[in-house]
Amino acid sequence: MKFRPLHDRVLVRRVEQEEKTAGGIIIPDTAQEKPMEGEIISAGPGAKNDKGELAPLDVKQGDRVLFGKWSGTEVKIDGQELLIMKESDIMGVIEQAAA
């Protein structure tokens, strides 16, 4: 199935979190917090401003982003658990440092 978010919404896949602590203790799934980091799978075209002009989003497909703990709506598409959220729920884009 192909899914395209509308307006200023984005489709995000959570990035899997490490299941061990630094000391080597394995954390069970029930005790883990859901990660607040994800990858943009798809993004809408943008929202219209007061003048009716389309304001494009600052994020794009493939960006790694940080979002709030309770942000978005969880959905299941093609067996994957994903989040749909507004761009305003995203706190920032994680940029890789140049080597």
JSON list of C-alpha atoms in Angstrom, two decimals:
[
{"chain": "A", "resi": 1, "resn": "MET", "atom": "CA", "xyz": [0.00, 0.00, 0.00]},
{"chain": "A", "resi": 2, "resn": "LYS", "atom": "CA", "xyz": [1.21, 3.50, -0.74]},
{"chain": "A", "resi": 3, "resn": "PHE", "atom": "CA", "xyz": [0.40, 6.25, 1.77]},
{"chain": "A", "resi": 4, "resn": "ARG", "atom": "CA", "xyz": [0.81, 10.01, 1.29]},
{"chain": "A", "resi": 5, "resn": "PRO", "atom": "CA", "xyz": [0.17, 12.34, 4.23]},
{"chain": "A", "resi": 6, "resn": "LEU", "atom": "CA", "xyz": [-1.90, 15.46, 3.65]},
{"chain": "A", "resi": 7, "resn": "HIS", "atom": "CA", "xyz": [-1.00, 19.10, 4.35]},
{"chain": "A", "resi": 8, "resn": "ASP", "atom": "CA", "xyz": [1.69, 19.49, 7.05]},
{"chain": "A", "resi": 9, "resn": "ARG", "atom": "CA", "xyz": [1.63, 15.89, 8.29]},
{"chain": "A", "resi": 10, "resn": "VAL", "atom": "CA", "xyz": [4.49, 13.39, 8.11]},
{"chain": "A", "resi": 11, "resn": "LEU", "atom": "CA", "xyz": [4.74, 9.61, 8.36]},
{"chain": "A", "resi": 12, "resn": "VAL", "atom": "CA", "xyz": [7.52, 8.52, 10.75]},
{"chain": "A", "resi": 13, "resn": "ARG", "atom": "CA", "xyz": [9.11, 5.14, 11.55]},
{"chain": "A", "resi": 14, "resn": "ARG", "atom": "CA", "xyz": [10.56, 4.95, 15.06]},
{"chain": "A", "resi": 15, "resn": "VAL", "atom": "CA", "xyz": [14.27, 4.11, 15.21]},
{"chain": "A", "resi": 16, "resn": "GLU", "atom": "CA", "xyz": [14.86, 0.94, 17.21]},
{"chain": "A", "resi": 17, "resn": "GLN", "atom": "CA", "xyz": [16.43, 1.51, 20.62]},
{"chain": "A", "resi": 18, "resn": "GLU", "atom": "CA", "xyz": [19.31, -0.46, 22.14]},
{"chain": "A", "resi": 19, "resn": "GLU", "atom": "CA", "xyz": [18.00, -3.32, 24.29]},
{"chain": "A", "resi": 20, "resn": "LYS", "atom": "CA", "xyz": [21.05, -3.44, 26.59]},
{"chain": "A", "resi": 21, "resn": "THR", "atom": "CA", "xyz": [22.41, -0.97, 29.09]},
{"chain": "A", "resi": 22, "resn": "ALA", "atom": "CA", "xyz": [26.06, 0.08, 29.09]},
{"chain": "A", "resi": 23, "resn": "GLY", "atom": "CA", "xyz": [26.63, -2.50, 31.85]},
{"chain": "A", "resi": 24, "resn": "GLY", "atom": "CA", "xyz": [25.24, -5.32, 29.69]},
{"chain": "A", "resi": 25, "resn": "ILE", "atom": "CA", "xyz": [21.84, -5.66, 31.38]},
{"chain": "A", "resi": 26, "resn": "ILE", "atom": "CA", "xyz": [19.13, -6.63, 28.89]},
{"chain": "A", "resi": 27, "resn": "ILE", "atom": "CA", "xyz": [15.99, -4.51, 29.21]},
{"chain": "A", "resi": 28, "resn": "PRO", "atom": "CA", "xyz": [12.71, -6.38, 28.49]},
{"chain": "A", "resi": 29, "resn": "ASP", "atom": "CA", "xyz": [10.28, -4.85, 25.98]},
{"chain": "A", "resi": 30, "resn": "THR", "atom": "CA", "xyz": [7.72, -4.10, 28.68]},
{"chain": "A", "resi": 31, "resn": "ALA", "atom": "CA", "xyz": [10.18, -1.91, 30.62]},
{"chain": "A", "resi": 32, "resn": "GLN", "atom": "CA", "xyz": [11.55, 0.02, 27.64]},
{"chain": "A", "resi": 33, "resn": "GLU", "atom": "CA", "xyz": [10.40, 3.50, 26.78]},
{"chain": "A", "resi": 34, "resn": "LYS", "atom": "CA", "xyz": [9.46, 4.08, 23.18]},
{"chain": "A", "resi": 35, "resn": "PRO", "atom": "CA", "xyz": [12.19, 5.94, 21.31]},
{"chain": "A", "resi": 36, "resn": "MET", "atom": "CA", "xyz": [11.62, 9.61, 20.49]},
{"chain": "A", "resi": 37, "resn": "GLU", "atom": "CA", "xyz": [13.73, 9.42, 17.36]},
{"chain": "A", "resi": 38, "resn": "GLY", "atom": "CA", "xyz": [12.54, 8.41, 13.93]},
{"chain": "A", "resi": 39, "resn": "GLU", "atom": "CA", "xyz": [12.96, 8.55, 10.18]},
{"chain": "A", "resi": 40, "resn": "ILE", "atom": "CA", "xyz": [10.59, 10.43, 7.88]},
{"chain": "A", "resi": 41, "resn": "ILE", "atom": "CA", "xyz": [9.01, 7.88, 5.51]},
{"chain": "A", "resi": 42, "resn": "SER", "atom": "CA", "xyz": [6.73, 10.31, 3.71]},
{"chain": "A", "resi": 43, "resn": "ALA", "atom": "CA", "xyz": [5.78, 13.99, 4.01]},
{"chain": "A", "resi": 44, "resn": "GLY", "atom": "CA", "xyz": [2.81, 16.03, 2.85]},
{"chain": "A", "resi": 45, "resn": "PRO", "atom": "CA", "xyz": [3.17, 18.99, 0.47]},
{"chain": "A", "resi": 46, "resn": "GLY", "atom": "CA", "xyz": [2.84, 21.62, 3.22]},
{"chain": "A", "resi": 47, "resn": "ALA", "atom": "CA", "xyz": [0.23, 23.85, 4.80]},
{"chain": "A", "resi": 48, "resn": "LYS", "atom": "CA", "xyz": [-1.42, 26.91, 3.32]},
{"chain": "A", "resi": 49, "resn": "ASN", "atom": "CA", "xyz": [-0.60, 30.25, 4.94]},
{"chain": "A", "resi": 50, "resn": "ASP", "atom": "CA", "xyz": [-2.97, 33.20, 5.51]},
{"chain": "A", "resi": 51, "resn": "LYS", "atom": "CA", "xyz": [-2.62, 34.29, 1.87]},
{"chain": "A", "resi": 52, "resn": "GLY", "atom": "CA", "xyz": [-3.55, 30.82, 0.59]},
{"chain": "A", "resi": 53, "resn": "GLU", "atom": "CA", "xyz": [0.00, 30.11, -0.59]},
{"chain": "A", "resi": 54, "resn": "LEU", "atom": "CA", "xyz": [1.53, 26.68, 0.02]},
{"chain": "A", "resi": 55, "resn": "ALA", "atom": "CA", "xyz": [4.31, 26.80, 2.65]},
{"chain": "A", "resi": 56, "resn": "PRO", "atom": "CA", "xyz": [6.54, 23.74, 2.08]},
{"chain": "A", "resi": 57, "resn": "LEU", "atom": "CA", "xyz": [7.70, 21.59, 5.00]},
{"chain": "A", "resi": 58, "resn": "ASP", "atom": "CA", "xyz": [11.20, 21.89, 6.49]},
{"chain": "A", "resi": 59, "resn": "VAL", "atom": "CA", "xyz": [11.55, 18.09, 6.68]},
{"chain": "A", "resi": 60, "resn": "LYS", "atom": "CA", "xyz": [11.77, 15.61, 3.82]},
{"chain": "A", "resi": 61, "resn": "GLN", "atom": "CA", "xyz": [11.78, 11.86, 3.27]},
{"chain": "A", "resi": 62, "resn": "GLY", "atom": "CA", "xyz": [14.84, 10.23, 4.83]},
{"chain": "A", "resi": 63, "resn": "ASP", "atom": "CA", "xyz": [15.43, 12.88, 7.53]},
{"chain": "A", "resi": 64, "resn": "ARG", "atom": "CA", "xyz": [16.12, 11.61, 11.07]},
{"chain": "A", "resi": 65, "resn": "VAL", "atom": "CA", "xyz": [14.07, 13.61, 13.55]},
{"chain": "A", "resi": 66, "resn": "LEU", "atom": "CA", "xyz": [13.40, 14.00, 17.27]},
{"chain": "A", "resi": 67, "resn": "PHE", "atom": "CA", "xyz": [9.81, 14.31, 18.46]},
{"chain": "A", "resi": 68, "resn": "GLY", "atom": "CA", "xyz": [7.92, 14.51, 21.74]},
{"chain": "A", "resi": 69, "resn": "LYS", "atom": "CA", "xyz": [7.21, 11.41, 23.82]},
{"chain": "A", "resi": 70, "resn": "TRP", "atom": "CA", "xyz": [3.45, 11.60, 23.23]},
{"chain": "A", "resi": 71, "resn": "SER", "atom": "CA", "xyz": [3.55, 13.01, 19.68]},
{"chain": "A", "resi": 72, "resn": "GLY", "atom": "CA", "xyz": [1.63, 11.58, 16.78]},
{"chain": "A", "resi": 73, "resn": "THR", "atom": "CA", "xyz": [-0.95, 8.90, 16.19]},
{"chain": "A", "resi": 74, "resn": "GLU", "atom": "CA", "xyz": [0.18, 5.29, 15.96]},
{"chain": "A", "resi": 75, "resn": "VAL", "atom": "CA", "xyz": [-0.96, 3.45, 12.82]},
{"chain": "A", "resi": 76, "resn": "LYS", "atom": "CA", "xyz": [-0.16, 0.10, 11.24]},
{"chain": "A", "resi": 77, "resn": "ILE", "atom": "CA", "xyz": [0.53, 0.17, 7.49]},
{"chain": "A", "resi": 78, "resn": "ASP", "atom": "CA", "xyz": [1.68, -2.97, 5.65]},
{"chain": "A", "resi": 79, "resn": "GLY", "atom": "CA", "xyz": [2.46, -4.62, 9.00]},
{"chain": "A", "resi": 80, "resn": "GLN", "atom": "CA", "xyz": [4.75, -1.78, 10.14]},
{"chain": "A", "resi": 81, "resn": "GLU", "atom": "CA", "xyz": [4.00, 0.30, 13.22]},
{"chain": "A", "resi": 82, "resn": "LEU", "atom": "CA", "xyz": [4.34, 3.95, 12.17]},
{"chain": "A", "resi": 83, "resn": "LEU", "atom": "CA", "xyz": [3.39, 7.41, 13.46]},
{"chain": "A", "resi": 84, "resn": "ILE", "atom": "CA", "xyz": [1.49, 10.17, 11.72]},
{"chain": "A", "resi": 85, "resn": "MET", "atom": "CA", "xyz": [2.18, 13.61, 13.16]},
{"chain": "A", "resi": 86, "resn": "LYS", "atom": "CA", "xyz": [2.14, 17.27, 12.27]},
{"chain": "A", "resi": 87, "resn": "GLU", "atom": "CA", "xyz": [5.43, 18.91, 11.40]},
{"chain": "A", "resi": 88, "resn": "SER", "atom": "CA", "xyz": [5.00, 21.15, 14.46]},
{"chain": "A", "resi": 89, "resn": "ASP", "atom": "CA", "xyz": [5.31, 18.04, 16.70]},
{"chain": "A", "resi": 90, "resn": "ILE", "atom": "CA", "xyz": [8.87, 17.53, 15.44]},
{"chain": "A", "resi": 91, "resn": "MET", "atom": "CA", "xyz": [11.50, 19.19, 17.63]},
{"chain": "A", "resi": 92, "resn": "GLY", "atom": "CA", "xyz": [14.38, 19.02, 15.17]},
{"chain": "A", "resi": 93, "resn": "VAL", "atom": "CA", "xyz": [16.32, 17.20, 12.47]},
{"chain": "A", "resi": 94, "resn": "ILE", "atom": "CA", "xyz": [19.39, 15.14, 13.43]},
{"chain": "A", "resi": 95, "resn": "GLU", "atom": "CA", "xyz": [22.18, 15.95, 11.02]},
{"chain": "A", "resi": 96, "resn": "GLN", "atom": "CA", "xyz": [25.19, 13.69, 10.62]},
{"chain": "A", "resi": 97, "resn": "ALA", "atom": "CA", "xyz": [28.53, 15.38, 11.30]},
{"chain": "A", "resi": 98, "resn": "ALA", "atom": "CA", "xyz": [30.97, 15.49, 8.39]},
{"chain": "A", "resi": 99, "resn": "ALA", "atom": "CA", "xyz": [33.76, 12.92, 8.73]}
]
